[in-house]
mmCIF file of C-alpha atoms in Angstrom:
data_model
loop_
_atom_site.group_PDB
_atom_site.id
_atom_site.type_symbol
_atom_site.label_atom_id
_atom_site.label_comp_id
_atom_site.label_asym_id
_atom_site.label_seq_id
_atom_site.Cartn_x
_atom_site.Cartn_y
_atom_site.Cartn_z
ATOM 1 C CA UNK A 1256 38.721 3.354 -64.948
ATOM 2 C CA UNK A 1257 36.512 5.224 -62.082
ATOM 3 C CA UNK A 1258 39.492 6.138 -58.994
ATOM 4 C CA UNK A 1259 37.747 7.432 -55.637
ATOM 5 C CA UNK A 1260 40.467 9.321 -52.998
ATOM 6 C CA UNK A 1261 39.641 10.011 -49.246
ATOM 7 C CA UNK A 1262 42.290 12.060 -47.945
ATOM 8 C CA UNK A 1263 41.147 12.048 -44.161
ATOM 9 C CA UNK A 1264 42.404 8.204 -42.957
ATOM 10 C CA UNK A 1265 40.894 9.433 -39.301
ATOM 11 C CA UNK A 1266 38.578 12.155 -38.165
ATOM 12 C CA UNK A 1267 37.522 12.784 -34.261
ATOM 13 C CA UNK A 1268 34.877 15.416 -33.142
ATOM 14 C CA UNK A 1269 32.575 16.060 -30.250
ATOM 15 C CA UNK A 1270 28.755 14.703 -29.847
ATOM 16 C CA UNK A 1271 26.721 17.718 -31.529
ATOM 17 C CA UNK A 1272 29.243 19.085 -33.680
ATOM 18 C CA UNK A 1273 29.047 18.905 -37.552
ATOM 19 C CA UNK A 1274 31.884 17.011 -39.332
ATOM 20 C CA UNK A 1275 32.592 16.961 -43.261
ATOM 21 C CA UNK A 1276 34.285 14.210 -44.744
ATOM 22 C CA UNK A 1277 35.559 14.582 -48.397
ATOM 23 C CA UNK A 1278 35.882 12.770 -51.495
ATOM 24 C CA UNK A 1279 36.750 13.317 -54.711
ATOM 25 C CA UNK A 1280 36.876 11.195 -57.942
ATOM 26 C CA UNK A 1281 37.758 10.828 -61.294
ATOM 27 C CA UNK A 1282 36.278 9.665 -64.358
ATOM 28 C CA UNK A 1283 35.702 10.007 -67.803
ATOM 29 C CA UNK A 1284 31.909 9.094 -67.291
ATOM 30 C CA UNK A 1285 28.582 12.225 -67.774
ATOM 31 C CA UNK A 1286 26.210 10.827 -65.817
ATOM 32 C CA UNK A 1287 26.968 8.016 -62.545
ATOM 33 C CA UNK A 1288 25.668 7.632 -59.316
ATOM 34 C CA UNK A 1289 28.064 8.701 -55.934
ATOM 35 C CA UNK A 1290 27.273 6.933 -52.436
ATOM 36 C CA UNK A 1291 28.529 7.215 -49.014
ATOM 37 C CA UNK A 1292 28.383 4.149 -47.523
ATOM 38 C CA UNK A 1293 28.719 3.627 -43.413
ATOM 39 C CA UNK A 1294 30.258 0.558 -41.854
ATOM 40 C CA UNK A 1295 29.860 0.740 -37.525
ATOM 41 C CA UNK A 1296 32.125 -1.599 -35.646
ATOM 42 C CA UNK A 1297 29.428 -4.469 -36.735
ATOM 43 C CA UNK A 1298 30.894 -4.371 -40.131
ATOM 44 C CA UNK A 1299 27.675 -4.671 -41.715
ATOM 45 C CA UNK A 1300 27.532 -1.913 -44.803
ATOM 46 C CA UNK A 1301 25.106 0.350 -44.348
ATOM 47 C CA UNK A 1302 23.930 3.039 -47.094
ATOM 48 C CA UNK A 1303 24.221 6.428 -46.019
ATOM 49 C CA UNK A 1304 23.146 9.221 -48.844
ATOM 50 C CA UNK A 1305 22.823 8.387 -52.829
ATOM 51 C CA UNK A 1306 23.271 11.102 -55.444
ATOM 52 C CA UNK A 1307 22.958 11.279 -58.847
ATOM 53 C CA UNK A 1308 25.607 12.793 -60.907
ATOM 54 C CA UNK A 1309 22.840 14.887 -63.404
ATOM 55 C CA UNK A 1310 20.880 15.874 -60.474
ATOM 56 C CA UNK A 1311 22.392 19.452 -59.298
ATOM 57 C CA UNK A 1312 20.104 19.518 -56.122
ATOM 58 C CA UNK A 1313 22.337 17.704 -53.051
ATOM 59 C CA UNK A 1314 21.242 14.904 -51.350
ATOM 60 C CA UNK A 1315 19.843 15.124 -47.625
ATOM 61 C CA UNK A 1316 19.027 12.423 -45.379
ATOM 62 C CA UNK A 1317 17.525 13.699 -42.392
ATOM 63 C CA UNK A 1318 21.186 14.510 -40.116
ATOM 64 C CA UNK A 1319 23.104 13.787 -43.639
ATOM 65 C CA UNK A 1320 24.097 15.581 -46.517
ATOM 66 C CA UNK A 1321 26.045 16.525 -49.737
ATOM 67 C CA UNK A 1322 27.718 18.869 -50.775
ATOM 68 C CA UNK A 1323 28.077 17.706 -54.774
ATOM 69 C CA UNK A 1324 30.357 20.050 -56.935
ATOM 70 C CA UNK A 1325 30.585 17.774 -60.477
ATOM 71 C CA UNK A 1326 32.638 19.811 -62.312
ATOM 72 C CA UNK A 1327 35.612 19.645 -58.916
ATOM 73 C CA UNK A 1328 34.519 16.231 -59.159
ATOM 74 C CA UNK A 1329 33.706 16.273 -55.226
ATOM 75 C CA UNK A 1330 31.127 15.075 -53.105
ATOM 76 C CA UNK A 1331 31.556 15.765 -49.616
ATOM 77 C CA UNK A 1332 29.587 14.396 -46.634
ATOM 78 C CA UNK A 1333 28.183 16.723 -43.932
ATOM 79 C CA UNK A 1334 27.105 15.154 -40.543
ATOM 80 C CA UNK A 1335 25.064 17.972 -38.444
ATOM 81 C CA UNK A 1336 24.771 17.456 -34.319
ATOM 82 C CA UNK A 1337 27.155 14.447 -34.578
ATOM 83 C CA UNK A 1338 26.253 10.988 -32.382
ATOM 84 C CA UNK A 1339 27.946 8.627 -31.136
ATOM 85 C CA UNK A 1340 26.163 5.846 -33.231
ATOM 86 C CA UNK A 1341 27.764 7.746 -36.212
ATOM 87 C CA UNK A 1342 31.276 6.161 -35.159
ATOM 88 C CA UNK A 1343 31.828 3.975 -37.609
ATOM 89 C CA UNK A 1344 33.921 3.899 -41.402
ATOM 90 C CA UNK A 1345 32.930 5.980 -43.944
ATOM 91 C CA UNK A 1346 33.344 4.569 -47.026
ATOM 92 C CA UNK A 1347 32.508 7.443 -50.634
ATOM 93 C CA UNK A 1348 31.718 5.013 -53.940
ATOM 94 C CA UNK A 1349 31.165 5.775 -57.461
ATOM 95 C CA UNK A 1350 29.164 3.662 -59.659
ATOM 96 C CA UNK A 1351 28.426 3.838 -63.698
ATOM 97 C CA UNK A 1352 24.611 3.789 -64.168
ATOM 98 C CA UNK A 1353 22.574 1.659 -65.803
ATOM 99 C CA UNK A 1354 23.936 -1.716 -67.675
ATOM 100 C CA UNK A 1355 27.522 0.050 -65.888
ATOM 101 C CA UNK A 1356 26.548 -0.687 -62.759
ATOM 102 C CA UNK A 1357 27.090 -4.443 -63.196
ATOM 103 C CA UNK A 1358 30.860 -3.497 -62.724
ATOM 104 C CA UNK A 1359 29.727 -2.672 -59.121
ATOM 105 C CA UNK A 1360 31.033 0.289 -56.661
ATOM 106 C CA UNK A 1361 34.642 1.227 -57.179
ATOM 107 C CA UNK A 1362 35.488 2.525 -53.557
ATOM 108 C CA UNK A 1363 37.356 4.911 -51.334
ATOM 109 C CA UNK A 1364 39.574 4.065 -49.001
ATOM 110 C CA UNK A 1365 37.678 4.916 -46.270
ATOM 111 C CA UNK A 1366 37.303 7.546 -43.103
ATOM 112 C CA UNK A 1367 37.748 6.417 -39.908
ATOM 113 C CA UNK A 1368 35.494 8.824 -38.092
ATOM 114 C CA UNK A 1369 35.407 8.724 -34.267
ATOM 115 C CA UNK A 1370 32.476 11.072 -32.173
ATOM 116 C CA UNK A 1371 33.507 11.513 -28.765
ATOM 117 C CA UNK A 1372 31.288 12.368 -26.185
ATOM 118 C CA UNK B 319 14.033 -10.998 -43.239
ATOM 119 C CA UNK B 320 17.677 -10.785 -43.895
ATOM 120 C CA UNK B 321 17.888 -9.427 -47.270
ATOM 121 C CA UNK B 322 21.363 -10.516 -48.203
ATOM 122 C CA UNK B 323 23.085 -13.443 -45.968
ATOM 123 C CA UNK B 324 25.943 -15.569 -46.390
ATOM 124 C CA UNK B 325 27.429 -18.270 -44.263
ATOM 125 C CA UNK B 326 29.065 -18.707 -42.287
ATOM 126 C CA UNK B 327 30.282 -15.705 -40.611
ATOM 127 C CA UNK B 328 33.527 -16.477 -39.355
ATOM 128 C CA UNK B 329 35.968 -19.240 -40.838
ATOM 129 C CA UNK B 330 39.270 -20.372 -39.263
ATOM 130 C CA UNK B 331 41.080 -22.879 -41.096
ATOM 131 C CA UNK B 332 44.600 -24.124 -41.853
ATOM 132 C CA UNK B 333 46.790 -23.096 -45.088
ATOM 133 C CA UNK B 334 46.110 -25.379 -48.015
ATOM 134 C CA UNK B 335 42.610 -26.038 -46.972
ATOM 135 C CA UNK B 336 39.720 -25.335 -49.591
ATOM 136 C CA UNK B 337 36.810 -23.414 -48.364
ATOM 137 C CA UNK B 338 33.302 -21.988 -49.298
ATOM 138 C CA UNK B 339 31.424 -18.980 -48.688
ATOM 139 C CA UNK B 340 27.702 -19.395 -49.585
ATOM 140 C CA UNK B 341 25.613 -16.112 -50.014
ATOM 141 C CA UNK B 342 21.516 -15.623 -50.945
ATOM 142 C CA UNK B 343 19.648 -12.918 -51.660
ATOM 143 C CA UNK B 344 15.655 -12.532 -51.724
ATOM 144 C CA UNK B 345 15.179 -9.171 -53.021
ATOM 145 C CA UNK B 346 14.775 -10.444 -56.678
ATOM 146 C CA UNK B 347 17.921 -8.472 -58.127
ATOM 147 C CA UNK B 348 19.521 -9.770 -61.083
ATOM 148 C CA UNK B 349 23.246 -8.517 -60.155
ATOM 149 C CA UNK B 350 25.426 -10.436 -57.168
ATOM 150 C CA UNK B 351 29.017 -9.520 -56.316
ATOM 151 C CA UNK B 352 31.621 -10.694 -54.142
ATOM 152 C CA UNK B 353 34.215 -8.265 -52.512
ATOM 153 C CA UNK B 354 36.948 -8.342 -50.655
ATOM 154 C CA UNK B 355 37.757 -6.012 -47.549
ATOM 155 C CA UNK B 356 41.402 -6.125 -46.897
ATOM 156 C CA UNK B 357 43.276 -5.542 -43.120
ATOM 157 C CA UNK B 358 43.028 -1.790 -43.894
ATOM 158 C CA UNK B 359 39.002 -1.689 -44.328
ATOM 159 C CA UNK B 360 39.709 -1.049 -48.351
ATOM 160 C CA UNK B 361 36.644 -3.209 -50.566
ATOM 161 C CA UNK B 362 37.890 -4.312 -53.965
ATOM 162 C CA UNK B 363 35.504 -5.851 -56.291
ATOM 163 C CA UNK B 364 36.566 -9.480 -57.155
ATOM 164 C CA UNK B 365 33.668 -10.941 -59.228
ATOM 165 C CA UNK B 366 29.861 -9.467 -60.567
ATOM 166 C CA UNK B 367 27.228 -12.213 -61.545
ATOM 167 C CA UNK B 368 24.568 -10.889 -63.768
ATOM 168 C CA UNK B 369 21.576 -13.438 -63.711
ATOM 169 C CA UNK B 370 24.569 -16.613 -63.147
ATOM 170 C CA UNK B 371 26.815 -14.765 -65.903
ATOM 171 C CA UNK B 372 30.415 -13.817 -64.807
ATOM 172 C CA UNK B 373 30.880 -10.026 -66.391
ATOM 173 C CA UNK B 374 33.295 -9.175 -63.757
ATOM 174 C CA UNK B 375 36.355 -10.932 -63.044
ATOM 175 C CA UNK B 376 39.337 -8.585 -61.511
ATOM 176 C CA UNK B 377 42.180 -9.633 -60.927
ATOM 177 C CA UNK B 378 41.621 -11.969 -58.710
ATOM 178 C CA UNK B 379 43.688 -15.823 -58.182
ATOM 179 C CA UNK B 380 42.062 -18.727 -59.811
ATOM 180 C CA UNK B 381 42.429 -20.482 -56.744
ATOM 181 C CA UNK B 382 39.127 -18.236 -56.240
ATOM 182 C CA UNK B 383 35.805 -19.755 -58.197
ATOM 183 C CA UNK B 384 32.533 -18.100 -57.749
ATOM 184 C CA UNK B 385 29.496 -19.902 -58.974
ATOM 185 C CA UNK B 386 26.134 -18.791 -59.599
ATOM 186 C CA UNK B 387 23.705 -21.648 -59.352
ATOM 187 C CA UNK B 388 20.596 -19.248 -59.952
ATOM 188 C CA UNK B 389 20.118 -15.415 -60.168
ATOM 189 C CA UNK B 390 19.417 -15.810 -56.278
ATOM 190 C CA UNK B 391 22.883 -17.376 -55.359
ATOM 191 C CA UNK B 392 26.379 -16.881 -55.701
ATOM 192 C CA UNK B 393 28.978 -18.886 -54.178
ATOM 193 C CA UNK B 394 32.452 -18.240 -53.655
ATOM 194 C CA UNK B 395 34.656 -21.699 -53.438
ATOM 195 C CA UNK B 396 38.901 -20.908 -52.548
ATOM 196 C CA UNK B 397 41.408 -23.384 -53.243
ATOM 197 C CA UNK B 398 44.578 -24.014 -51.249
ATOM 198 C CA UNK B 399 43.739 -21.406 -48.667
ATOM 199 C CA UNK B 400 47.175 -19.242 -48.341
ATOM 200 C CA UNK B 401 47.505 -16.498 -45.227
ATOM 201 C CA UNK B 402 47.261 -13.328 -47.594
ATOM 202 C CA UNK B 403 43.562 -14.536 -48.374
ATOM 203 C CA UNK B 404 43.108 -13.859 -44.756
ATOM 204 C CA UNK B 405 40.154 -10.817 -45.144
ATOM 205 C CA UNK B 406 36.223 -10.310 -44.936
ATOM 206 C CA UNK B 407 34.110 -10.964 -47.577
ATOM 207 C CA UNK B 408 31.307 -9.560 -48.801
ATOM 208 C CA UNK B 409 28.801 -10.474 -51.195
ATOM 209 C CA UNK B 410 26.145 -8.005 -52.354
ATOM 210 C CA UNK B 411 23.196 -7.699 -54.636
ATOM 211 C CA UNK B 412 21.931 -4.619 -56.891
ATOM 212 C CA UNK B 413 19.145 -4.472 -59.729
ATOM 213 C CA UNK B 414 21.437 -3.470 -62.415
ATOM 214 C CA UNK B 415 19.145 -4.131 -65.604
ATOM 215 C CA UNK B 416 15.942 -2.400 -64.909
ATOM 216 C CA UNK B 417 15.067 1.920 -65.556
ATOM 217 C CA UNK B 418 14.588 4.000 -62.824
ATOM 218 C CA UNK B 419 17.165 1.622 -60.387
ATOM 219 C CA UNK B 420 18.785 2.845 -57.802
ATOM 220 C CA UNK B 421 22.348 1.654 -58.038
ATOM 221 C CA UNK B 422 22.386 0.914 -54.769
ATOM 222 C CA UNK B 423 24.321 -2.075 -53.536
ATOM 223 C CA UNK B 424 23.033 -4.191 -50.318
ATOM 224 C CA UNK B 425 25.596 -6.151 -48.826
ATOM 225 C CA UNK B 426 25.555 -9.211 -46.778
ATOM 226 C CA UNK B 427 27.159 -9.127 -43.230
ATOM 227 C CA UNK B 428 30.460 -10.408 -44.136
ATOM 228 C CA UNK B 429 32.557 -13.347 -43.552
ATOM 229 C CA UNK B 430 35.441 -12.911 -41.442
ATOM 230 C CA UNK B 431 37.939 -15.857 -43.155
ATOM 231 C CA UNK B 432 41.511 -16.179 -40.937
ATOM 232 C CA UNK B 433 44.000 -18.836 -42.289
ATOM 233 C CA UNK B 434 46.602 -19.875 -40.032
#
């Protein structure tokens, strides 16, 4: 079985800074898929960044991006110049690919993170 | 559009009581799942429908019943509400059984369910 560990419960930083939240994981599994997932005080679950475990480029979304070490088993999430609509949970998942992912997203436990203007 | 929904939203209701969740999805995936977020934000998988077959079941009361009517639907029915079912759930869909998928899970907007 996949486990995914978020060791920051809470994180608070100034509008326009850059924040990294971190995640690691375990499993026994080559080739998966890792997502940070973003849930804002609506609830609703909002996808983030997606990265594939044999890709060794990181993942950037525009403001977002990875920093994916496979062999640590981490994948850490930078945010650069930090907004306050990024308040929200931050939730890292791990998923098996393929027929796999019909056991769905095992999940972190989440990172509160909290930009303050 | 609302690519995922469920209904309703919010549920109050007493202990003992039996209650549904209803979800849809129109993105044509062939994967739903229901999880549950606990007080402390964690999501645990309870059940995974691949086109209406259970292939997930965790550990999860049988007080809880999910049904899958067609690949587009999956319900979630509780029996003899108790107050640690108290949570929001989530259903979400994914294309599981298809090359070059994403993996990516889209969730519904939750239903907040408090049992008094």
């Amino acid at each position: 079985a996949q486990t995914v560990t978020q060791s920051q419960p809470e994180m608070s930083v100034q509008e326009a800074e850059t924040v990294t939240l971190s995640c690691t994981y375990d499993t026994s599994e080559s080739n998966y898929y890792l997502f940070w997932y973003k849930q804002p005080p609506s609830r609703q679950m909002i996808l983030v960044i997606r990265q594939e475990a044999y890709k060794q480029q990181n993942a950037t979304e525009n403001r977002f991006s990875v920093n994916f070490q496979k062999a640590a088993k981490s994948f850490s999430l930078k945010i650069s110049d930090s907004q306050l609509g990024d308040t929200a949970m931050y939730f890292c998942a791990f998923m098996k690919p393929g027929r796999g992912g019909a056991d769905g997203l095992t999940f972190g436990k989440g990172t509160h993170l909290i930009i303050q203007p | 559009d609302t690519a995922v929904s469920q209904t309703p939203k919010y549920l109050v209701t007493q202990m003992g009581n039996d209650k549904s969740i209803k979800c849809e999805q129109n993105l044509g995936h062939d994967t739903m799942y229901w999880y549950k977020q606990d007080s402390k934000k964690f999501l645990k998988i309870m059940f995974s429908y691949n086109n209406k077959e259970l292939i997930i079941n965790e550990t999860v009361p049988n007080r809880f019943s999910p049904k899958s009517p067609d690949k587009a639907h999956l319900n979630l029915h509780i029996n003899s509400l108790e107050l640690g079912d108290s949570a929001v759930y989530f259903c979400a869909s994914s294309q599981v059984y298809l090359a070059g998928s994403t993996g990516e899970l889209f969730f519904g907007e939750g239903s907040r369910l408090t049992v008094l």
